[in-house]
Coordinates of N, CA and C and ligand atoms in Angstrom, one line a residue:
X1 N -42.6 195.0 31.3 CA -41.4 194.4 32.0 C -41.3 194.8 33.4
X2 N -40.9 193.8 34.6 CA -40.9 194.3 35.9 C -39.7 194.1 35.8
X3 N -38.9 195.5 36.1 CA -37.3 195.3 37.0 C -37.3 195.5 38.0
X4 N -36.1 194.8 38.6 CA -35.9 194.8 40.4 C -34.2 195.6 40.3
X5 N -34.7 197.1 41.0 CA -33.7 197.8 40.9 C -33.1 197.9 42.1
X6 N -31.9 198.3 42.0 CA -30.9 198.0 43.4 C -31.3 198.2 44.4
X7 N -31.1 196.9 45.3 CA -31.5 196.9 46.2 C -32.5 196.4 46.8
X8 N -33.3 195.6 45.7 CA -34.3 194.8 45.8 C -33.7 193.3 46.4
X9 N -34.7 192.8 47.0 CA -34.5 191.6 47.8 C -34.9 190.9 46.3
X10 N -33.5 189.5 46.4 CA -34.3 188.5 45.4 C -33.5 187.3 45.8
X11 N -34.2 186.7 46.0 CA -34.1 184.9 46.6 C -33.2 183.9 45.5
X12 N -32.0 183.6 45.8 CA -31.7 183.0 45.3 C -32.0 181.5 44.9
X13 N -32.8 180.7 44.4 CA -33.4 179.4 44.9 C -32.3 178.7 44.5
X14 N -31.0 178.1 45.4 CA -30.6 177.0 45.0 C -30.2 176.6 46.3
X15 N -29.6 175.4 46.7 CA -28.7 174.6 47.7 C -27.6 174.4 47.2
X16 N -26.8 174.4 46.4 CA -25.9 174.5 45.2 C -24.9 175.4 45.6
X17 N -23.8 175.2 46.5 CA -23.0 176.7 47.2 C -22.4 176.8 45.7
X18 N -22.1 175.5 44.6 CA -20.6 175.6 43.5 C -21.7 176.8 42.8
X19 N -23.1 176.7 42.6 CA -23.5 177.4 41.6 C -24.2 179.0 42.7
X20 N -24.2 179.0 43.4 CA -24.4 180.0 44.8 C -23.5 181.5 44.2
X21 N -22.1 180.4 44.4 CA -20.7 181.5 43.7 C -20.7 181.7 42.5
X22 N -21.2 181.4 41.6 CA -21.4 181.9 40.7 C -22.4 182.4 40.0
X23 N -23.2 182.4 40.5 CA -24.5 183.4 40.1 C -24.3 184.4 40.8
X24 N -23.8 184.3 42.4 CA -24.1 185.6 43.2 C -23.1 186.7 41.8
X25 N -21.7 186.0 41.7 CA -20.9 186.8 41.2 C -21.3 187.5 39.8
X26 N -22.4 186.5 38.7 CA -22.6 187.0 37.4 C -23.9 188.7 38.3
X27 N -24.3 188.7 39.3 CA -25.3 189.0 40.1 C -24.8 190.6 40.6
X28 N -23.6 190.3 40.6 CA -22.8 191.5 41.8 C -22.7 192.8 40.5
X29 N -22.8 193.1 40.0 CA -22.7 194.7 39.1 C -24.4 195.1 39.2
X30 N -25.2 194.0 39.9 CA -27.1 194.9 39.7 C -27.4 195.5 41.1
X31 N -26.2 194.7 42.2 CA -26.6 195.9 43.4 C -28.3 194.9 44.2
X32 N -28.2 194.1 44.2 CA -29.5 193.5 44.4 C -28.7 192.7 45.9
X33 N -30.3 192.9 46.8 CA -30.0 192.2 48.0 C -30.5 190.8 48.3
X34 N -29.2 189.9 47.7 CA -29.6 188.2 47.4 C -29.5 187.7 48.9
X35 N -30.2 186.5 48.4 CA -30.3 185.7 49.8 C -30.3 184.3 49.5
X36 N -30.0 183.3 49.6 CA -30.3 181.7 48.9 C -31.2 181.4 50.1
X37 N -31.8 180.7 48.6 CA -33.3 179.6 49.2 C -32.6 178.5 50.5
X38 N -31.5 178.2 50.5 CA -30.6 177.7 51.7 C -31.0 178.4 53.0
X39 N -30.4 179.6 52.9 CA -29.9 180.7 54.0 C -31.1 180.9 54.6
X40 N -32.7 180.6 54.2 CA -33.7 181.1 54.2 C -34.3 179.9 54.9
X41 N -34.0 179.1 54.5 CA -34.2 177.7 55.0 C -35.5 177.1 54.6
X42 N -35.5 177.4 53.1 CA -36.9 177.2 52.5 C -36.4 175.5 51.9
X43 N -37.6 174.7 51.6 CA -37.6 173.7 51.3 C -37.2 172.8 50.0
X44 N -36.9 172.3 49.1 CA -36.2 171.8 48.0 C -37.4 171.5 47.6
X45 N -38.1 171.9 46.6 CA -38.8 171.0 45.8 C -38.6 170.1 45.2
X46 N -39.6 169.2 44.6 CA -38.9 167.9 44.1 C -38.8 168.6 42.1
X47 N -37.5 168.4 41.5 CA -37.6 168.5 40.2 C -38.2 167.8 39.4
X48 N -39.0 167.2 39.1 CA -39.5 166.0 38.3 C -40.3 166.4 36.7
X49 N -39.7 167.8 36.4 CA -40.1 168.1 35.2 C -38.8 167.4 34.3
X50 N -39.6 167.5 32.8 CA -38.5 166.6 31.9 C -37.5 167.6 31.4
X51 N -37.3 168.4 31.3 CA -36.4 169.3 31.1 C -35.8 170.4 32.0
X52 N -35.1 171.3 31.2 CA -34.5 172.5 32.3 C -35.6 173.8 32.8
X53 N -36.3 174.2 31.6 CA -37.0 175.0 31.8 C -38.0 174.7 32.9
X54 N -38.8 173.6 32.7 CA -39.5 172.9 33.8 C -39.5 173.1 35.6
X55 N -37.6 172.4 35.1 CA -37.4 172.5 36.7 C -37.3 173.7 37.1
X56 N -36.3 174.4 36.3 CA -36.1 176.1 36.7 C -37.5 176.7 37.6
X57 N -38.7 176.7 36.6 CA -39.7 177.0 36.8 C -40.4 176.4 38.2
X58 N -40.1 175.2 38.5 CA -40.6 174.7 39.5 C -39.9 175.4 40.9
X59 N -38.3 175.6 40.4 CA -37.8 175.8 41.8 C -38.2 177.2 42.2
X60 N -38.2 178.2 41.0 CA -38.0 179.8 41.2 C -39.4 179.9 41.7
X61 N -40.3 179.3 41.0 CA -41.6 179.7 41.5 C -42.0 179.4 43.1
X62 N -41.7 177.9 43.8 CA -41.7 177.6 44.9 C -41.0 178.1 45.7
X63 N -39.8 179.1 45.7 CA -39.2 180.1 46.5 C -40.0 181.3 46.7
X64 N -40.3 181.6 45.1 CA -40.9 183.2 45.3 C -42.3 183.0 46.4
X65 N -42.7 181.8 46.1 CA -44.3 181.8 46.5 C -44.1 181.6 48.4
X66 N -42.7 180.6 48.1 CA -42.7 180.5 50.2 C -42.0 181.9 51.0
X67 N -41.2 182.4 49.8 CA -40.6 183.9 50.6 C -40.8 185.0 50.3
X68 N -42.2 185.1 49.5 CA -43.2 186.7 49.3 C -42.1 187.6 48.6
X69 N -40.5 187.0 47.6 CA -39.7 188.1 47.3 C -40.0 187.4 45.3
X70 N -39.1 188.4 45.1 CA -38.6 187.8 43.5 C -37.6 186.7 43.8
X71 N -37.8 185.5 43.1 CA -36.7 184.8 43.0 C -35.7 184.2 41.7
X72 N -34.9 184.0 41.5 CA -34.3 182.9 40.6 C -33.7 181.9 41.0
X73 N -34.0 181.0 39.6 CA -33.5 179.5 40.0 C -32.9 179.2 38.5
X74 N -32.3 178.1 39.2 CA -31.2 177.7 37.7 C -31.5 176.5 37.3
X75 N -31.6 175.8 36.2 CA -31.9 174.4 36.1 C -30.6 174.1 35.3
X76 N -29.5 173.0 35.7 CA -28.4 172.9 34.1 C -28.1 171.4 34.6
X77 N -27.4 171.1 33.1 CA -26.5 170.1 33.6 C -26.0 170.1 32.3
X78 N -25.4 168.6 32.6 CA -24.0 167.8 31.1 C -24.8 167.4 30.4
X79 N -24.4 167.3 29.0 CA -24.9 166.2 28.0 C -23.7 165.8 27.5
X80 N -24.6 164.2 27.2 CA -23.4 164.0 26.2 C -24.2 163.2 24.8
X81 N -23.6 163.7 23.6 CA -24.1 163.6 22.2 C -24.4 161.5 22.2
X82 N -23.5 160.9 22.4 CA -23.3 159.3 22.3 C -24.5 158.8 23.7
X83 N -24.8 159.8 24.4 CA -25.8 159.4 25.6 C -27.6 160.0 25.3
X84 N -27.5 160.0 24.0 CA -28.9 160.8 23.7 C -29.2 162.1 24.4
X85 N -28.2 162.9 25.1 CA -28.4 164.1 25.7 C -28.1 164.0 27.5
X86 N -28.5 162.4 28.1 CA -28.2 162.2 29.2 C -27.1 162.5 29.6
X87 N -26.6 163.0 30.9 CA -27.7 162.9 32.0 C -28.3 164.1 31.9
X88 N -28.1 164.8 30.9 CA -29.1 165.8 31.1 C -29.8 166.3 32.3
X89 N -31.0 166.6 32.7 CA -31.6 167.1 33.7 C -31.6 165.7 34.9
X90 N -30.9 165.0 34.9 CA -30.4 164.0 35.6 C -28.8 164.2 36.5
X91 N -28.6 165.1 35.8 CA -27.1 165.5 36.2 C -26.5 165.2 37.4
X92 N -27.2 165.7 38.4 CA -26.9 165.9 40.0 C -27.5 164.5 40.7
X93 N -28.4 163.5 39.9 CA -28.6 162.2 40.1 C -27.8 161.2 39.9
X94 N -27.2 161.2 38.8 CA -25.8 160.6 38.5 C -24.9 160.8 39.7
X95 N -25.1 161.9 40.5 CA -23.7 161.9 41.1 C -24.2 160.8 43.0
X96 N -25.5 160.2 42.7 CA -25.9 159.3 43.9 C -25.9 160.3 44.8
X97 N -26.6 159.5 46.1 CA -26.9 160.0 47.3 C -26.0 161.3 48.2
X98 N -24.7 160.6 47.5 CA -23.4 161.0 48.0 C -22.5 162.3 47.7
X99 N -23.5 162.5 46.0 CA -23.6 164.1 45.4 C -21.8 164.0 45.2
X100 N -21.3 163.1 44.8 CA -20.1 162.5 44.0 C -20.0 162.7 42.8
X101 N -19.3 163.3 42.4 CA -18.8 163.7 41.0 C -18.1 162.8 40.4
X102 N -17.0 162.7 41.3 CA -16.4 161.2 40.2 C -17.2 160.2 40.2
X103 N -17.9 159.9 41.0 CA -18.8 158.5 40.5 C -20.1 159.1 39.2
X104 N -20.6 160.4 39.4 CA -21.0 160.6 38.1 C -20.1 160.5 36.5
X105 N -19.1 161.2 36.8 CA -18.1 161.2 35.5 C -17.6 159.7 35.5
X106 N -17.8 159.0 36.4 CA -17.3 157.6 36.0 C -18.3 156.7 35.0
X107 N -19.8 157.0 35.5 CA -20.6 156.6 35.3 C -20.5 157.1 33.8
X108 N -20.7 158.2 33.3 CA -20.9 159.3 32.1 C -19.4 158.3 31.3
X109 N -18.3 158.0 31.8 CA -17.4 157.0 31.2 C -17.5 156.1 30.4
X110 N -18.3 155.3 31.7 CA -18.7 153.8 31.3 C -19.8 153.4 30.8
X111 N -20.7 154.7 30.6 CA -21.7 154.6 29.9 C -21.9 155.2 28.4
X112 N -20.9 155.9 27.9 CA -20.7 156.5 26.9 C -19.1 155.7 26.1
X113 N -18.9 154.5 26.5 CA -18.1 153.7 26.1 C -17.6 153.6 25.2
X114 N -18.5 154.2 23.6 CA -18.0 153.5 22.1 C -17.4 155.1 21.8
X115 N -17.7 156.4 22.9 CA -16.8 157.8 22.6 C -15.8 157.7 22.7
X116 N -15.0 156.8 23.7 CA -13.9 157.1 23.6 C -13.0 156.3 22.5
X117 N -13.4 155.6 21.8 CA -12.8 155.3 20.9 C -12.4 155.8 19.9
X118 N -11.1 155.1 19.0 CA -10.8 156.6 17.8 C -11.7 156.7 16.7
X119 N -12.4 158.4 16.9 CA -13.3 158.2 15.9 C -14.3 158.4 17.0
X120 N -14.7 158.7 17.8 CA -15.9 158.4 18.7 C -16.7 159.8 18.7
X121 N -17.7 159.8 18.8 CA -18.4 161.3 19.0 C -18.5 161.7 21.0
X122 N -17.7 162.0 21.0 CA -17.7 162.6 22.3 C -17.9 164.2 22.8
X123 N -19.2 164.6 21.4 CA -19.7 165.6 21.7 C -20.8 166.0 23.1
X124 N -20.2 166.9 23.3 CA -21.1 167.2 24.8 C -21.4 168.6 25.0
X125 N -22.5 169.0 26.0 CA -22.7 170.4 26.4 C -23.1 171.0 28.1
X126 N -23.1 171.7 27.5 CA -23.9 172.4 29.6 C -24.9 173.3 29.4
X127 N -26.1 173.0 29.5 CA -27.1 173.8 29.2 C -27.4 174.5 30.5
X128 N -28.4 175.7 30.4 CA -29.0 176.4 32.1 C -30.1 177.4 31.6
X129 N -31.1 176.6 32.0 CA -32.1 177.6 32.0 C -32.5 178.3 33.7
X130 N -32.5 179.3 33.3 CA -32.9 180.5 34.4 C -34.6 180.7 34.5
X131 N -35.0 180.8 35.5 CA -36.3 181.3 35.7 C -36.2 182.3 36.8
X132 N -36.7 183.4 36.5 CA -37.0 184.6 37.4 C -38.4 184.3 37.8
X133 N -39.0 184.4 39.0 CA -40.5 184.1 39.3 C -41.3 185.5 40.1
X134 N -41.7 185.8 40.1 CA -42.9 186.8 41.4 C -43.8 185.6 42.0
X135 N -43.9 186.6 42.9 CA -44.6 185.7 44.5 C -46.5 185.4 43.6
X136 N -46.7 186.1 42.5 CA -47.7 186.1 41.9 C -47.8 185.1 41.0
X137 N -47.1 184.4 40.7 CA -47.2 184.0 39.6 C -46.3 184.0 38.3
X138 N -46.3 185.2 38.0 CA -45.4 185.7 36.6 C -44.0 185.0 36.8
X139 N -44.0 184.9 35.6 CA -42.4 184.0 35.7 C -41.7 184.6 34.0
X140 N -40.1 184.4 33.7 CA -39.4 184.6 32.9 C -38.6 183.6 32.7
X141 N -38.3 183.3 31.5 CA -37.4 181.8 31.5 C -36.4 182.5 30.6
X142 N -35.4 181.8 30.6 CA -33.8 182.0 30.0 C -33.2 181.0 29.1
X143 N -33.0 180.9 28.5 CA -31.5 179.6 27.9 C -30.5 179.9 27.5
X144 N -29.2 179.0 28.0 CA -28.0 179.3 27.3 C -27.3 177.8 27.3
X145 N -26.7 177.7 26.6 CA -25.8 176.5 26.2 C -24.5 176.6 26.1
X146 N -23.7 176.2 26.3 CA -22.5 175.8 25.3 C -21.8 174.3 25.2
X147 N -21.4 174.6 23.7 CA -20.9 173.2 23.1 C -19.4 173.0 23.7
X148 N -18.9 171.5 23.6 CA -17.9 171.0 23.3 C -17.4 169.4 23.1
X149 N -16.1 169.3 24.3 CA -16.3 167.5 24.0 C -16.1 167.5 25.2
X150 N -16.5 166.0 25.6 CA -16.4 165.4 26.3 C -14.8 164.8 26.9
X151 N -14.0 164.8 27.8 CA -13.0 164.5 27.6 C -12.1 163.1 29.0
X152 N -11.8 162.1 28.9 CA -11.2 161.1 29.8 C -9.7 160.9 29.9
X153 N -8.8 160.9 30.6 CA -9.8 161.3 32.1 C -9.9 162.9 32.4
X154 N -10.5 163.3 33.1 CA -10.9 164.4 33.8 C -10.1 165.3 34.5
X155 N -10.0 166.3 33.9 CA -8.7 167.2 34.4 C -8.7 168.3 34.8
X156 N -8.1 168.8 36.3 CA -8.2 170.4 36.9 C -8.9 169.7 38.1
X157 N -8.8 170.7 38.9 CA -9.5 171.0 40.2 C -10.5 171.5 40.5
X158 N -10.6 172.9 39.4 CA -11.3 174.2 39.7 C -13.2 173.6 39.2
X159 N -14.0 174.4 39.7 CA -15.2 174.5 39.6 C -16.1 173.4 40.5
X160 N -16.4 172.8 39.5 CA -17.6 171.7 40.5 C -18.5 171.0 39.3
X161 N -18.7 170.1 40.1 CA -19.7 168.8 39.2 C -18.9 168.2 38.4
X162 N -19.3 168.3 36.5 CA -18.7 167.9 35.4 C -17.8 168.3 35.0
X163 N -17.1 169.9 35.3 CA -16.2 170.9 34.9 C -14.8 170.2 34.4
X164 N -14.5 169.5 35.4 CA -13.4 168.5 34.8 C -13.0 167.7 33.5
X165 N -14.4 167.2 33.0 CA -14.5 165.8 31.9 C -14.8 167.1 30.7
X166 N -15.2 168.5 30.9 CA -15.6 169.5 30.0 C -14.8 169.8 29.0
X167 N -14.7 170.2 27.6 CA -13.7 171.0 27.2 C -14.6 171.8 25.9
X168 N -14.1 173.0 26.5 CA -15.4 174.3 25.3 C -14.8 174.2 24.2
X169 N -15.9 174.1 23.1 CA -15.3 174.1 21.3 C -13.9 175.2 21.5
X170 N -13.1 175.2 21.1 CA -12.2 175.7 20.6 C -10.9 176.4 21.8
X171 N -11.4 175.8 22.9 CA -10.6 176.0 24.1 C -9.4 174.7 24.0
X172 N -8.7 175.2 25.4 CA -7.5 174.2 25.1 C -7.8 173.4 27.1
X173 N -8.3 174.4 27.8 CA -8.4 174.1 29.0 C -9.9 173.6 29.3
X174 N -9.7 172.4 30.2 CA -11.1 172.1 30.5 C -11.5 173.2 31.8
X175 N -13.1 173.0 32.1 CA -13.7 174.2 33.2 C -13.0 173.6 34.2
X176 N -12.5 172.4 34.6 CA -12.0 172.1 35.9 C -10.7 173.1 35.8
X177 N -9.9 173.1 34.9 CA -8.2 174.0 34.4 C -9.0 175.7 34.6
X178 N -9.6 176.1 33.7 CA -10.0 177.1 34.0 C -10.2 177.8 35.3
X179 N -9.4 179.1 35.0 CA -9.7 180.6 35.9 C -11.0 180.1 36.6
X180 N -11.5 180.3 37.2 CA -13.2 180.4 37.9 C -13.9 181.9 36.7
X181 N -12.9 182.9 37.1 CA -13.3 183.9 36.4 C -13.5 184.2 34.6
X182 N -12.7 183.0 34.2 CA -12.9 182.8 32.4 C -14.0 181.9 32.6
X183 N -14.0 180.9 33.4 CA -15.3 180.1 33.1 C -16.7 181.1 33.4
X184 N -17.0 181.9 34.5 CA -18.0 182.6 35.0 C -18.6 183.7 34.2
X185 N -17.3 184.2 33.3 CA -17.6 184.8 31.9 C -17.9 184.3 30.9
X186 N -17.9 182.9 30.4 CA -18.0 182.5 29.2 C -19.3 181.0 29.1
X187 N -19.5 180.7 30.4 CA -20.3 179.2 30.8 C -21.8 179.8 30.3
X188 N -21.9 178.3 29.9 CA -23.9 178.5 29.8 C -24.5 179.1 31.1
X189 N -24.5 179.0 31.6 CA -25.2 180.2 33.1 C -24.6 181.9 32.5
X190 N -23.4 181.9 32.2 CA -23.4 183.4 32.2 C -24.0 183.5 30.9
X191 N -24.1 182.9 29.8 CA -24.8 183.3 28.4 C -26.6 183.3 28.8
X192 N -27.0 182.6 29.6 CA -28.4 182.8 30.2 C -28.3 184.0 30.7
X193 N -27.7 184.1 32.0 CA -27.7 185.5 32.4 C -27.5 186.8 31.3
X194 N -27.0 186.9 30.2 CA -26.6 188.0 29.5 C -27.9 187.8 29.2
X195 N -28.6 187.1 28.7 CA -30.0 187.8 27.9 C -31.0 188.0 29.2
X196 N -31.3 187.5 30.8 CA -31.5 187.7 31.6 C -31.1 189.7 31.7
X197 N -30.3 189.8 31.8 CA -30.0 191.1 32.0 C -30.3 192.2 30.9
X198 N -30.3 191.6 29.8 CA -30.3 192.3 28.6 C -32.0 192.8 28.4
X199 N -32.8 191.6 29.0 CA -34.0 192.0 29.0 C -34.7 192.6 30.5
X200 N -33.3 193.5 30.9 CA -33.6 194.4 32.1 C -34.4 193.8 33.3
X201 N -33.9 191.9 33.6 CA -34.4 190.9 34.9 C -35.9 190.5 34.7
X202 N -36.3 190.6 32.9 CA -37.0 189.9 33.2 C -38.5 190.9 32.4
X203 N -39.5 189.8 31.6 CA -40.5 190.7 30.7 C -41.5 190.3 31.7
X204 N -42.6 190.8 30.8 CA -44.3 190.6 32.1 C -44.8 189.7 31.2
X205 N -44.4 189.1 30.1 CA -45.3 188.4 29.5 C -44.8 187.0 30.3
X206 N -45.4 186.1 31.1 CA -45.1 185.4 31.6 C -44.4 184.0 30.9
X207 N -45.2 183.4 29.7 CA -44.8 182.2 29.3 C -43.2 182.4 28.2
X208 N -42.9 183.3 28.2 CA -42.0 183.4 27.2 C -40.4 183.1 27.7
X209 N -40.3 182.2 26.7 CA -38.5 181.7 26.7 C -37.8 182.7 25.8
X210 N -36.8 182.8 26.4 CA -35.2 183.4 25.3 C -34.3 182.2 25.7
X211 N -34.0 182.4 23.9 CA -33.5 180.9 24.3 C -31.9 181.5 23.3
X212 N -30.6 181.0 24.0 CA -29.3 181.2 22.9 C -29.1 179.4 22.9
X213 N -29.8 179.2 22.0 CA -28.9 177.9 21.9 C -30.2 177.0 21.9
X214 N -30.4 175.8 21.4 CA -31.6 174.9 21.3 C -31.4 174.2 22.8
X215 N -32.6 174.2 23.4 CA -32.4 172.9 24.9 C -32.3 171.3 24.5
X216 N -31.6 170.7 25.3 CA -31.8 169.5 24.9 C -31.7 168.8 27.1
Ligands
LIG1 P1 -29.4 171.2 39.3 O1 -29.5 172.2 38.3 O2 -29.3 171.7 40.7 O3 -30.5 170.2 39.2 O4 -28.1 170.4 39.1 C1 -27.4 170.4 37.9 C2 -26.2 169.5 38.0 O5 -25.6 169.7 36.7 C3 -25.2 170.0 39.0 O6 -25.3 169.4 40.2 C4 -23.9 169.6 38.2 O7 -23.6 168.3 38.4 C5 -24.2 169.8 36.8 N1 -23.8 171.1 36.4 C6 -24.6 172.2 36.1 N2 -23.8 173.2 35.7 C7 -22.5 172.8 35.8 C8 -21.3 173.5 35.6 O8 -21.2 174.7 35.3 N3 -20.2 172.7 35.8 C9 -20.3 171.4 36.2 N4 -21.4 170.8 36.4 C10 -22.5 171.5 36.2

């Protein structure tokens, strides 16, 4: 296992300020000297793996390798059950050029049409796989999920992206209603991160997933 103990430089890979704030914050009790792949002014790779782990892996690795530090990267998005899982690792494409959320959730609407009916399966999730990378090569992968439904129209302010149309199994508030601070505790990103942390930032065996939750 390689840990990066306080104080260690580790590259944040994202452009993502909604998910910036919330990783720095699941981030802030390890004492680690973060930096986003932004701030650095390293380049976006293109995602074009079919899943989360994929992308994760693509982004954390092409930060570690252009900024000689440790990096992580996050790969997540919505599903919805009546959309075959889509947008899945599509998420942030749905939302067009224009990186519009309600034209995504509109889209996720009108394309998941026979959910909202009574009776409809308007089951949905937020998956996030994590990848921790070295400038070498070695990489760590993460999973976390959580379930719920889908919900129209889309309610709250708070958060970013899908957080609105979200509602967690057995909650009453969607992530848009939600604290920042109940969601930051309880979201697929922070259940990634808990096994993330749990396995002290990460093992040396390179190809291996922890996974809470099946990816889809
Ligand atoms: P990517 O991981 O940067 O490719 O983008 C994932 C996309 O999934 C984001 O742009 C959001 O639209 C969506 N997403 C991921 N996590 C969340 C979340 O916690 N709340 C709302 N939307 C999310």
């Amino acid at each position: 296992m390689r840990a990066l103990p306080p104080g260690s430089k580790l590259v944040i890979a994202t452009h993502n300020p909604g998910k910036l704030r919330e990783i720095a914050d699941l981030l802030a009790p390890l004492g680690l000297d973060c930096v986003s792949a932004g701030e650095l002014g390293l380049p976006e790779p293109d995602e074009d793996a079919p899943d989360f782990v994929g992308n994760a892996r693509i982004k954390a690795l092409a930060a570690a390798t252009a900024s000689g530090f440790a990096a992580l990267a996050d790969d997540s998005g919505f599903s919805m059950a009546a959309l075959a899982g889509a947008p899945g690792v599509y998420s942030a494409r749905w939302a067009g050029p224009g990186k519009d959320f309600t034209v995504a959730m509109e889209r996720v609407h009108a394309e998941a049409a026979s959910a909202w009916d009574a009776g409809g399966d308007r089951r949905a999730w937020f998956s996030c796989a994590l990848c921790l990378a070295w400038p070498d090569g070695e990489t760590a992968t993460f999973l976390g999920r959580v379930e719920g439904e889908a919900i129209w129209p889309p309610r709250g302010a708070n958060g970013f992206g899908y957080d609105p149309m979200f509602l967690p199994i057995g909650g009453s508030q969607s992530y848009g209603e939600m604290p920042p601070e109940e969601k930051h505790a309880t979201s697929h990103r922070a259940r990634a991160f808990a096994q993330l942390l749990a396995r002290g930032l990460g093992r040396a065996d390179g190809d291996d997933t922890s996974e809470d939750g099946a990816e889809h």
